[in-house]
Coordinates of C-alpha atoms in Angstrom, one line a residue:
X879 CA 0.0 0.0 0.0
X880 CA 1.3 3.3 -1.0
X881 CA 2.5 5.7 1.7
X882 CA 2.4 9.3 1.9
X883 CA 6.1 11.0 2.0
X884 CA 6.2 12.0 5.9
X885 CA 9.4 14.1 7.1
X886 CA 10.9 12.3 10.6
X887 CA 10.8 14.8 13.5
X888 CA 12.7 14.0 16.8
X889 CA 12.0 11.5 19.2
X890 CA 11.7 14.9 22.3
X891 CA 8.3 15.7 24.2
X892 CA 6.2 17.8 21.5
X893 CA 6.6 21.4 22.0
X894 CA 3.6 23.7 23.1
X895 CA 0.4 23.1 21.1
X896 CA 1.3 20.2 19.8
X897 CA -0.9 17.1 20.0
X898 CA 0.5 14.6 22.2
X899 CA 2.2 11.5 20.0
X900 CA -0.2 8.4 20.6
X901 CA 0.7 4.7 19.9
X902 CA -1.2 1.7 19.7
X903 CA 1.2 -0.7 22.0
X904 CA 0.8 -4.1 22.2
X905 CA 0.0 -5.9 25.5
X906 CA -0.3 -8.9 24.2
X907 CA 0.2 -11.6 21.5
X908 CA 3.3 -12.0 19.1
X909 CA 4.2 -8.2 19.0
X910 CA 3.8 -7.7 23.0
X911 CA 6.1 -4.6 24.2
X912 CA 6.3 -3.1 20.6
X913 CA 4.2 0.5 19.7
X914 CA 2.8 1.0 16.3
X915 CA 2.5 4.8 16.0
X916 CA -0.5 6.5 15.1
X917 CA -0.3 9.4 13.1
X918 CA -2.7 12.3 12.3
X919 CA -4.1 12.3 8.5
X920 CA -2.5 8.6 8.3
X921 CA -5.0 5.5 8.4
X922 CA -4.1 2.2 9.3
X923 CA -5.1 -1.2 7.3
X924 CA -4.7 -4.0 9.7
X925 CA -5.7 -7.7 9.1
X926 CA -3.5 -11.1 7.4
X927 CA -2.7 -9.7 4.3
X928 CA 1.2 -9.1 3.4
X929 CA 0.4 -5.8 1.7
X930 CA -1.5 -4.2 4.5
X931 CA -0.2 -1.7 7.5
X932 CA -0.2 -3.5 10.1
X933 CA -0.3 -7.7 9.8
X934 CA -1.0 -10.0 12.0
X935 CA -0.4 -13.3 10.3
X936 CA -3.4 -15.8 12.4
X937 CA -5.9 -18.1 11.8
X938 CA -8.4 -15.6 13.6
X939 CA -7.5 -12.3 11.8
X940 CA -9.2 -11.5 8.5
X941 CA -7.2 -11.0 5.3
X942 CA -9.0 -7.0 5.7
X943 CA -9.7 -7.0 9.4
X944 CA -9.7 -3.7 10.5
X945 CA -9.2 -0.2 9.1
X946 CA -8.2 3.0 11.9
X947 CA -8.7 6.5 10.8
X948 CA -6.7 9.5 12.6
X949 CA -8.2 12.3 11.3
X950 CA -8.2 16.0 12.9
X951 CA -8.3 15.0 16.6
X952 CA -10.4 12.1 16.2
X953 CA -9.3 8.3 16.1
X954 CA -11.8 6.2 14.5
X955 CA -11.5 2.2 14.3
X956 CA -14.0 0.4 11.9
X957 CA -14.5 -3.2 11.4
X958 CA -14.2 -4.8 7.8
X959 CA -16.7 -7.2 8.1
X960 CA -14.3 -9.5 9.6
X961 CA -15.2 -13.0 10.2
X962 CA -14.5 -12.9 14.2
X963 CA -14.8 -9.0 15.2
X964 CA -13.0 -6.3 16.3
X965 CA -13.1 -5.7 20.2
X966 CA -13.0 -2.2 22.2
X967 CA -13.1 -2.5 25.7
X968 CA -14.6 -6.0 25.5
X969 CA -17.5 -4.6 23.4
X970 CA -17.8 -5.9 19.6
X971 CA -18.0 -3.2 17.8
X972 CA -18.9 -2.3 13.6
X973 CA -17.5 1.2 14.3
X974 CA -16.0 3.0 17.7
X975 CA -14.2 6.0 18.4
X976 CA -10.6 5.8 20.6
X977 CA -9.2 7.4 23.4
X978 CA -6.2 7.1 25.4
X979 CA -6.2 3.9 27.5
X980 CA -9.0 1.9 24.9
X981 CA -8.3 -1.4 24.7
X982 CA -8.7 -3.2 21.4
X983 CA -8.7 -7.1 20.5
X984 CA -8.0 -8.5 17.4
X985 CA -7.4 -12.2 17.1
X986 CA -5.0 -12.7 20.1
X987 CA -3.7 -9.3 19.9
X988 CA -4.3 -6.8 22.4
X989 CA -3.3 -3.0 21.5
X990 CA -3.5 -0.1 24.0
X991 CA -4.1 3.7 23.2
X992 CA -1.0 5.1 24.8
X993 CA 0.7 8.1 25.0
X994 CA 4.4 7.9 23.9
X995 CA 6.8 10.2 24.0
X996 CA 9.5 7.3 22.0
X997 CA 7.1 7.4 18.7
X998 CA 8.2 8.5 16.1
X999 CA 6.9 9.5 12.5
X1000 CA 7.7 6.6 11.2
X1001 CA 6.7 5.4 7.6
X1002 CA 4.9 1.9 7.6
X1003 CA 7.4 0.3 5.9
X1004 CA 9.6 0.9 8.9
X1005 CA 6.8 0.9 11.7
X1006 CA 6.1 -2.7 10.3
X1007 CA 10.0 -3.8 10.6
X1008 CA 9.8 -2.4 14.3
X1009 CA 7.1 -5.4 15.1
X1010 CA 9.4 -7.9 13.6
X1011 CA 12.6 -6.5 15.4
X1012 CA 9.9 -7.2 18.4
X1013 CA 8.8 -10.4 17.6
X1014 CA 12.3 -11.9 16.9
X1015 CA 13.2 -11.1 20.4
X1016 CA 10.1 -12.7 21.7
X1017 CA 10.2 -15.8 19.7
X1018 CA 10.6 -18.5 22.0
X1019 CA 10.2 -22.3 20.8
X1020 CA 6.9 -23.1 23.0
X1021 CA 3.6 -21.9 20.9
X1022 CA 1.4 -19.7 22.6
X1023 CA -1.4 -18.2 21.7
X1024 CA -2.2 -15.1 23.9
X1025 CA 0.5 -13.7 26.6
X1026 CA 1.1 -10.8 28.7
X1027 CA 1.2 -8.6 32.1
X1028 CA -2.1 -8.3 34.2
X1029 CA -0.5 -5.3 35.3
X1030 CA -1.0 -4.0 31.7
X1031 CA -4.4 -5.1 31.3
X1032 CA -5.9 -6.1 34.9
X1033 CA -7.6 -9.8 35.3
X1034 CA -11.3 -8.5 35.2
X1035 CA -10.6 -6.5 32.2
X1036 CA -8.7 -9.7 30.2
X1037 CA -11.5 -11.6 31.1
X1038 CA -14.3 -9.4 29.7
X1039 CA -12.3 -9.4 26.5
X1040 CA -12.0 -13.1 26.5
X1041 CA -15.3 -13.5 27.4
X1042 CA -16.9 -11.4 25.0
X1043 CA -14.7 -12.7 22.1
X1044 CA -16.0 -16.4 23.1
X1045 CA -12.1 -17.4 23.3
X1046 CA -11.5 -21.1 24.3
X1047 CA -8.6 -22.0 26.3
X1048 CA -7.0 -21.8 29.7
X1049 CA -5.9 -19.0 31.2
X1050 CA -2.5 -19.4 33.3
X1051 CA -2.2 -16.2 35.8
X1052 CA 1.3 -16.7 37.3
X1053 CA 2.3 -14.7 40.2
X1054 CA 5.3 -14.7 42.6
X1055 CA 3.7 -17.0 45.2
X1056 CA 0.8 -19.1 42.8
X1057 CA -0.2 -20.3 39.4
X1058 CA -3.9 -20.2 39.0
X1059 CA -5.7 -21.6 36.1
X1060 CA -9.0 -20.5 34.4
X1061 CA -10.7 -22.8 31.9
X1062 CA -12.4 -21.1 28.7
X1063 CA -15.1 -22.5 26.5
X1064 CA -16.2 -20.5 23.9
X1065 CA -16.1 -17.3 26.4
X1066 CA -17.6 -19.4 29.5
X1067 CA -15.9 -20.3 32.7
X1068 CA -16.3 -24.2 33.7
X1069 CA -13.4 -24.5 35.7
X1070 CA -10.6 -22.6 37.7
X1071 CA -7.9 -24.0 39.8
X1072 CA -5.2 -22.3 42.2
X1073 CA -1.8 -24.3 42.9
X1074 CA -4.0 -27.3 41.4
X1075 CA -5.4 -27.8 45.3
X1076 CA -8.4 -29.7 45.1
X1077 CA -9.9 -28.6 48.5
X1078 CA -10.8 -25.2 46.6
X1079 CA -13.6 -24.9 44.7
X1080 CA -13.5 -23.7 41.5
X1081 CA -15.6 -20.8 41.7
X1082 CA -13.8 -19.9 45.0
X1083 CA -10.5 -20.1 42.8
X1084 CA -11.6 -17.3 40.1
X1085 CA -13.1 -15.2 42.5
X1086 CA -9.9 -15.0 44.4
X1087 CA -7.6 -14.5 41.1
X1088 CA -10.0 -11.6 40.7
X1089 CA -7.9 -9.9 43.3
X1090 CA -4.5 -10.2 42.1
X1091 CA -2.7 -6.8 40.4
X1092 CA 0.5 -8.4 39.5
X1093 CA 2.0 -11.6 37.5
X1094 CA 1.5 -12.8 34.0
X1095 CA -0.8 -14.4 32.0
X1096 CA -0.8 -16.6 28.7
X1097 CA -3.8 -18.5 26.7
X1098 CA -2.9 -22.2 26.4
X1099 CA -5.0 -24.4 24.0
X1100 CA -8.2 -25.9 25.3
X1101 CA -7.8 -28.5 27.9
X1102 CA -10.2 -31.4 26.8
X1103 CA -10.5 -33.2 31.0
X1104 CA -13.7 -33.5 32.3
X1105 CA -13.7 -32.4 36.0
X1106 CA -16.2 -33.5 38.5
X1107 CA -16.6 -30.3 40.1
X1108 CA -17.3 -28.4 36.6
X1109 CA -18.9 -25.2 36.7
X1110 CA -20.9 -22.9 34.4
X1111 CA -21.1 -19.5 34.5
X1112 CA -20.5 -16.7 31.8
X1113 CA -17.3 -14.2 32.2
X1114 CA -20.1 -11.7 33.2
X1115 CA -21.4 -13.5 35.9
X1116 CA -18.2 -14.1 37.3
X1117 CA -17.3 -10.4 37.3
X1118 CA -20.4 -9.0 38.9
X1119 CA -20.4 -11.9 41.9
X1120 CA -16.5 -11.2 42.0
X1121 CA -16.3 -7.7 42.0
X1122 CA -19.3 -7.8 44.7
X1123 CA -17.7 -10.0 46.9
X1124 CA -14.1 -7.9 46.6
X1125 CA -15.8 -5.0 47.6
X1126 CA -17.7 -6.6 50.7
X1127 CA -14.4 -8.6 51.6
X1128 CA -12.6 -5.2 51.8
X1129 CA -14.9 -4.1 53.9
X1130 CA -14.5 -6.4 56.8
X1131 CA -10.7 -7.2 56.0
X1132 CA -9.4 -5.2 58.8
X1133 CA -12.0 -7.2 61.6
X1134 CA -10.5 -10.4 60.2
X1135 CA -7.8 -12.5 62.0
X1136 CA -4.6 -13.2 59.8
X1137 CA -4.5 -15.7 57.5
X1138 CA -1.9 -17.6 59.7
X1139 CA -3.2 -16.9 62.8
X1140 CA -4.8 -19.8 65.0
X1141 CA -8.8 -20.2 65.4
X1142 CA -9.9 -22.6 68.6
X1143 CA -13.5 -23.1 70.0
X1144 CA -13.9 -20.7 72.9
X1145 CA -14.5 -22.9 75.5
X1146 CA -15.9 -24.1 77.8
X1147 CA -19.1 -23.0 74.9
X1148 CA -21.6 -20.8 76.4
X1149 CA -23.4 -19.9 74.1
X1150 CA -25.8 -23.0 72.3
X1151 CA -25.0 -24.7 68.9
X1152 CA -28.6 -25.2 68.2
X1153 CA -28.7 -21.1 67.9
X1154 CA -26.1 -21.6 64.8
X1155 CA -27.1 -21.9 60.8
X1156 CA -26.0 -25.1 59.1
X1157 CA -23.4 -22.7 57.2
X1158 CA -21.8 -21.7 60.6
X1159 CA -21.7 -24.7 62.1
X1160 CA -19.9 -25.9 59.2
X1161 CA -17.4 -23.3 60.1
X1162 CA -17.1 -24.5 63.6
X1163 CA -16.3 -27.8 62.6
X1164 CA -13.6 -26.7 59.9
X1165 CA -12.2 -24.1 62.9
X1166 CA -12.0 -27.3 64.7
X1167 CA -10.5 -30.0 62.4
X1168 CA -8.1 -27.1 61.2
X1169 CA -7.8 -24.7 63.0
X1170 CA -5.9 -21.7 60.7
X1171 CA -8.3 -19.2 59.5
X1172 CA -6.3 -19.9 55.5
X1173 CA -7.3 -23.7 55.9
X1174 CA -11.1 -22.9 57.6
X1175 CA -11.3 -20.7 54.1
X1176 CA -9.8 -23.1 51.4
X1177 CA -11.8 -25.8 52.7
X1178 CA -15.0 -24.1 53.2
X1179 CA -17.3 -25.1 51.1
X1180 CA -19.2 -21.2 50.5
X1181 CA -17.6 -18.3 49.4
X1182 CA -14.9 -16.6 51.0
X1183 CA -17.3 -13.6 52.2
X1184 CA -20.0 -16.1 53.5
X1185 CA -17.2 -17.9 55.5
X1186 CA -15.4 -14.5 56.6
X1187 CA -18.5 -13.3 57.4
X1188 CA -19.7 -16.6 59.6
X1189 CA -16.2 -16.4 61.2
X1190 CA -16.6 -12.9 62.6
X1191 CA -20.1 -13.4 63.9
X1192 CA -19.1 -16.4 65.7
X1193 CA -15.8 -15.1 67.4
X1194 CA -18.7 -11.6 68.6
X1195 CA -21.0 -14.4 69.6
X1196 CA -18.3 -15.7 71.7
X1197 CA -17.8 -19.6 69.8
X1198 CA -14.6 -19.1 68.2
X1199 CA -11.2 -17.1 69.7
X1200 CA -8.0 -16.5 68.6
X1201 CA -5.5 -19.3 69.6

């Protein structure tokens, strides 16, 4: 595709009344880390065909995906009827403006609206050789399909993406301390898994991985197992009882014992057991059979809310104390 002549400037912050240089950076798939500058009165033809801007050589990319306009100050990304959709902020869309921070999906690609003050005006024969430069660095031998930072693009947000693009798959979130896993089909959550324990369940697992702001993440291929203790629930399902639960949990976090610390029954018990729900006598019976307040959650078999919850009513109510 023909390109119009474009004189380079330097790489410096833009002087007063200039327009601040924008860049669609990939945060994930095989260009991760690289920028594609975007360029006012320049459009950008994206999709699987050699002769186009911006090529992203995949089974799930069109030949003509995606077409981005920059005109004036306006940024403009329309799909070409593409066979699996463009994505903006985990909304399929036919046509959508940008702003900074929009995330967009195409195929396995994520792309970020960022400003950067490194772009240059680049032609798009060399803005094309940039994302090779990248990919060569990242080439590794193990195939994957989907990879990057949850610090980039946090858990929730990845998820709506994924969820809305009916991606199969699972999900591996590693962080310093765990590797949780989160299995895909066609955009719905039937399994999740942290450190592979079984005494968590799985929707206990997601919720929790909901929480975490730092690690990695890449899209295996689809993991064919049956498990036992399968569940069904859409991505948005998972985010709204997620997102609830966060907020409660952080609400109450500061009345919780530690973690590691110790429960025991109070006794000698003065208060009855016949006064207690099913769901907290469960709790009493984990509290005694395991006593740490980490174990009492893992093996619960509610939510972590519900169980916080049960544990602070009973240690008010005078059942449980802190060894």
């Amino acid at each position: 595709m023909p390109d119009n002549p474009v004189s380079k400037a330097s790489n410096g912050p833009p002087t007063a009344g200039q327009p601040r240089a924008l860049a669609l950076r990939f945060i994930s798939g095989k260009y991760q880390g690289g920028e594609f500058p975007l360029i006012q009165g320049r459009d950008i033809h994206i999709g699987r065909s050699n002769d186009l801007d911006m090529v992203l050589a995949e089974d799930m990319v069109s030949r003509r995906h995606a077409r981005i306009l920059y005109q004036t100050d306006e940024i403009i990304i329309e799909d070409l009827a593409s066979t699996n959709g463009t994505f903006v902020n985990g909304e399929k869309i036919k046509k959508a403006k940008l702003r900074e921070g929009d995330r967009v999906l195409i195929g396995t690609s994520i792309l970020k609206v960022v400003v950067s003050e490194g772009v240059r005006r680049t032609t798009k024969e060399e803005a094309r050789r940039d994302m090779e430069i990248v990919a060569a660095h990242r080439r590794t031998s193990q195939v994957r399909t989907m990879a990057g930072s949850i610090e980039e693009i946090p858990l929730p947000d990845l998820l709506q993406l994924l969820g809305t693009s009916k991606k199969s798959g699972v999900l591996v979130i590693r962080t310093e301390d765990d590797i949780g896993r989160i299995y895909l089909r066609r955009g719905g959550i039937y399994f999740a898994s942290i450190n592979d324990l079984d005494e968590i369940p799985p929707f206990k697992s997601v919720f929790r991985m909901l929480t975490w702001q730092a690690g990695t993440f890449d899209l295996e291929p689809p993991d064919e197992r049956e498990f036992a203790n399968a569940m069904d629930m859409s991505v948005q399902a998972v985010l709204m009882e997620g997102l609830r639960q966060m907020d409660e949990l952080n609400q109450i976090k500061d009345q919780l014992p530690k973690l590691t610390d110790r429960l025991r029954l109070d006794l000698p018990l003065r208060p009855q057991l016949r006064d207690l729900s099913p769901q907290e006598l469960d709790v009493v019976q984990l509290v005694h059979n395991f006593g740490y307040l980490e174990q009492v959650l893992n093996r619960s078999a509610v939510s972590d809310l519900d169980t916080a919850q049960a544990v602070l009513k009973l240690m008010r109510n005078g059942y449980l104390r802190i060894d």
